């Protein structure tokens, strides 16, 4: 398979777009396992932090019952669709 060469300025732009996509994917991943998407929010008062997958949220809440972001006591955790 032949490689397609791009002009220098287009190659830089393509790398930048790919890097932004990687960063976006990392931001959406669970902070505990890094393998599943965030889909569960820790709720405390009127605030909620979306930081993990459901499985990891359940484990974390059983161990600590504190929000992993701000350390406030978590009232509950809910799956977000």
PDB file of C-alpha atoms in Angstrom:
ATOM      1  CA  UNK A   1       0.000   0.000   0.000  1.00  0.00           C
ATOM      2  CA  UNK A   2       1.413   3.358  -1.025  1.00  0.00           C
ATOM      3  CA  UNK A   3       1.572   6.184   1.472  1.00  0.00           C
ATOM      4  CA  UNK A   4      -0.096   9.393   0.464  1.00  0.00           C
ATOM      5  CA  UNK A   5       2.123  12.368   1.174  1.00  0.00           C
ATOM      6  CA  UNK A   6       0.590  15.630   2.274  1.00  0.00           C
ATOM      7  CA  UNK A   7       2.024  19.125   2.025  1.00  0.00           C
ATOM      8  CA  UNK A   8       3.706  20.140   5.288  1.00  0.00           C
ATOM      9  CA  UNK A   9       0.959  22.545   6.429  1.00  0.00           C
ATOM     10  CA  UNK A  10      -1.793  19.970   5.809  1.00  0.00           C
ATOM     11  CA  UNK A  11       0.109  17.243   7.646  1.00  0.00           C
ATOM     12  CA  UNK A  12       0.466  19.484  10.726  1.00  0.00           C
ATOM     13  CA  UNK A  13      -3.251  20.255  10.670  1.00  0.00           C
ATOM     14  CA  UNK A  14      -4.138  16.566  10.398  1.00  0.00           C
ATOM     15  CA  UNK A  15      -1.898  15.736  13.403  1.00  0.00           C
ATOM     16  CA  UNK A  16      -3.548  18.509  15.416  1.00  0.00           C
ATOM     17  CA  UNK A  17      -7.043  17.168  14.658  1.00  0.00           C
ATOM     18  CA  UNK A  18      -5.999  13.628  15.627  1.00  0.00           C
ATOM     19  CA  UNK A  19      -4.478  14.878  18.890  1.00  0.00           C
ATOM     20  CA  UNK A  20      -7.671  16.799  19.735  1.00  0.00           C
ATOM     21  CA  UNK A  21      -9.722  13.633  19.119  1.00  0.00           C
ATOM     22  CA  UNK A  22      -7.419  11.645  21.435  1.00  0.00           C
ATOM     23  CA  UNK A  23      -7.773  14.288  24.161  1.00  0.00           C
ATOM     24  CA  UNK A  24     -11.542  14.270  23.741  1.00  0.00           C
ATOM     25  CA  UNK A  25     -11.616  10.481  24.131  1.00  0.00           C
ATOM     26  CA  UNK A  26      -9.438  10.652  27.263  1.00  0.00           C
ATOM     27  CA  UNK A  27     -11.718  13.259  28.808  1.00  0.00           C
ATOM     28  CA  UNK A  28     -14.726  10.971  28.337  1.00  0.00           C
ATOM     29  CA  UNK A  29     -13.111   7.918  29.958  1.00  0.00           C
ATOM     30  CA  UNK A  30     -13.659   6.703  33.526  1.00  0.00           C
ATOM     31  CA  UNK A  31     -11.074   8.183  35.920  1.00  0.00           C
ATOM     32  CA  UNK A  32     -10.700   4.842  37.702  1.00  0.00           C
ATOM     33  CA  UNK A  33     -10.451   2.102  35.050  1.00  0.00           C
ATOM     34  CA  UNK A  34      -9.642   4.243  31.958  1.00  0.00           C
ATOM     35  CA  UNK A  35     -11.325   1.628  29.763  1.00  0.00           C
ATOM     36  CA  UNK A  36     -15.023   2.541  29.821  1.00  0.00           C
ATOM     37  CA  UNK A  37     -16.808   5.806  29.114  1.00  0.00           C
ATOM     38  CA  UNK A  38     -18.053   8.000  31.950  1.00  0.00           C
ATOM     39  CA  UNK A  39     -21.756   7.338  32.463  1.00  0.00           C
ATOM     40  CA  UNK A  40     -22.346   7.793  36.193  1.00  0.00           C
ATOM     41  CA  UNK A  41     -22.605  10.970  38.265  1.00  0.00           C
ATOM     42  CA  UNK A  42     -21.905  11.362  41.980  1.00  0.00           C
ATOM     43  CA  UNK A  43     -24.612  13.592  43.466  1.00  0.00           C
ATOM     44  CA  UNK A  44     -24.180  15.777  46.536  1.00  0.00           C
ATOM     45  CA  UNK A  45     -26.581  18.604  47.274  1.00  0.00           C
ATOM     46  CA  UNK A  46     -27.465  20.430  44.051  1.00  0.00           C
ATOM     47  CA  UNK A  47     -24.195  19.398  42.417  1.00  0.00           C
ATOM     48  CA  UNK A  48     -23.075  16.334  40.515  1.00  0.00           C
ATOM     49  CA  UNK A  49     -19.754  15.207  39.076  1.00  0.00           C
ATOM     50  CA  UNK A  50     -19.661  12.892  36.056  1.00  0.00           C
ATOM     51  CA  UNK A  51     -16.376  11.030  36.479  1.00  0.00           C
ATOM     52  CA  UNK A  52     -16.705   7.281  36.074  1.00  0.00           C
ATOM     53  CA  UNK A  53     -18.407   4.238  34.640  1.00  0.00           C
ATOM     54  CA  UNK A  54     -21.198   2.656  36.696  1.00  0.00           C
ATOM     55  CA  UNK A  55     -19.148  -0.328  37.887  1.00  0.00           C
ATOM     56  CA  UNK A  56     -16.319   1.859  39.221  1.00  0.00           C
ATOM     57  CA  UNK A  57     -18.748   4.373  40.772  1.00  0.00           C
ATOM     58  CA  UNK A  58     -20.411   1.560  42.698  1.00  0.00           C
ATOM     59  CA  UNK A  59     -17.038   0.285  43.999  1.00  0.00           C
ATOM     60  CA  UNK A  60     -15.855   3.777  44.908  1.00  0.00           C
ATOM     61  CA  UNK A  61     -19.073   4.664  46.739  1.00  0.00           C
ATOM     62  CA  UNK A  62     -18.962   1.474  48.811  1.00  0.00           C
ATOM     63  CA  UNK A  63     -15.367   2.219  49.894  1.00  0.00           C
ATOM     64  CA  UNK A  64     -15.446   5.974  50.488  1.00  0.00           C
ATOM     65  CA  UNK A  65     -18.895   7.543  49.939  1.00  0.00           C
ATOM     66  CA  UNK A  66     -17.048  10.761  49.037  1.00  0.00           C
ATOM     67  CA  UNK A  67     -16.925  12.422  45.636  1.00  0.00           C
ATOM     68  CA  UNK A  68     -13.567  11.685  43.969  1.00  0.00           C
ATOM     69  CA  UNK A  69     -13.465  15.237  42.602  1.00  0.00           C
ATOM     70  CA  UNK A  70     -14.403  17.464  45.544  1.00  0.00           C
ATOM     71  CA  UNK A  71     -14.522  15.002  48.488  1.00  0.00           C
ATOM     72  CA  UNK A  72     -18.022  16.078  49.577  1.00  0.00           C
ATOM     73  CA  UNK A  73     -20.190  13.287  50.988  1.00  0.00           C
ATOM     74  CA  UNK A  74     -22.070  11.621  48.133  1.00  0.00           C
ATOM     75  CA  UNK A  75     -25.801  11.154  48.669  1.00  0.00           C
ATOM     76  CA  UNK A  76     -26.199   8.833  45.699  1.00  0.00           C
ATOM     77  CA  UNK A  77     -24.805   7.967  42.308  1.00  0.00           C
ATOM     78  CA  UNK A  78     -26.888   7.763  39.134  1.00  0.00           C
ATOM     79  CA  UNK A  79     -26.319   6.399  35.659  1.00  0.00           C
ATOM     80  CA  UNK A  80     -26.518   9.098  32.986  1.00  0.00           C
ATOM     81  CA  UNK A  81     -27.760   8.269  29.471  1.00  0.00           C
TER      82      UNK A  81
END
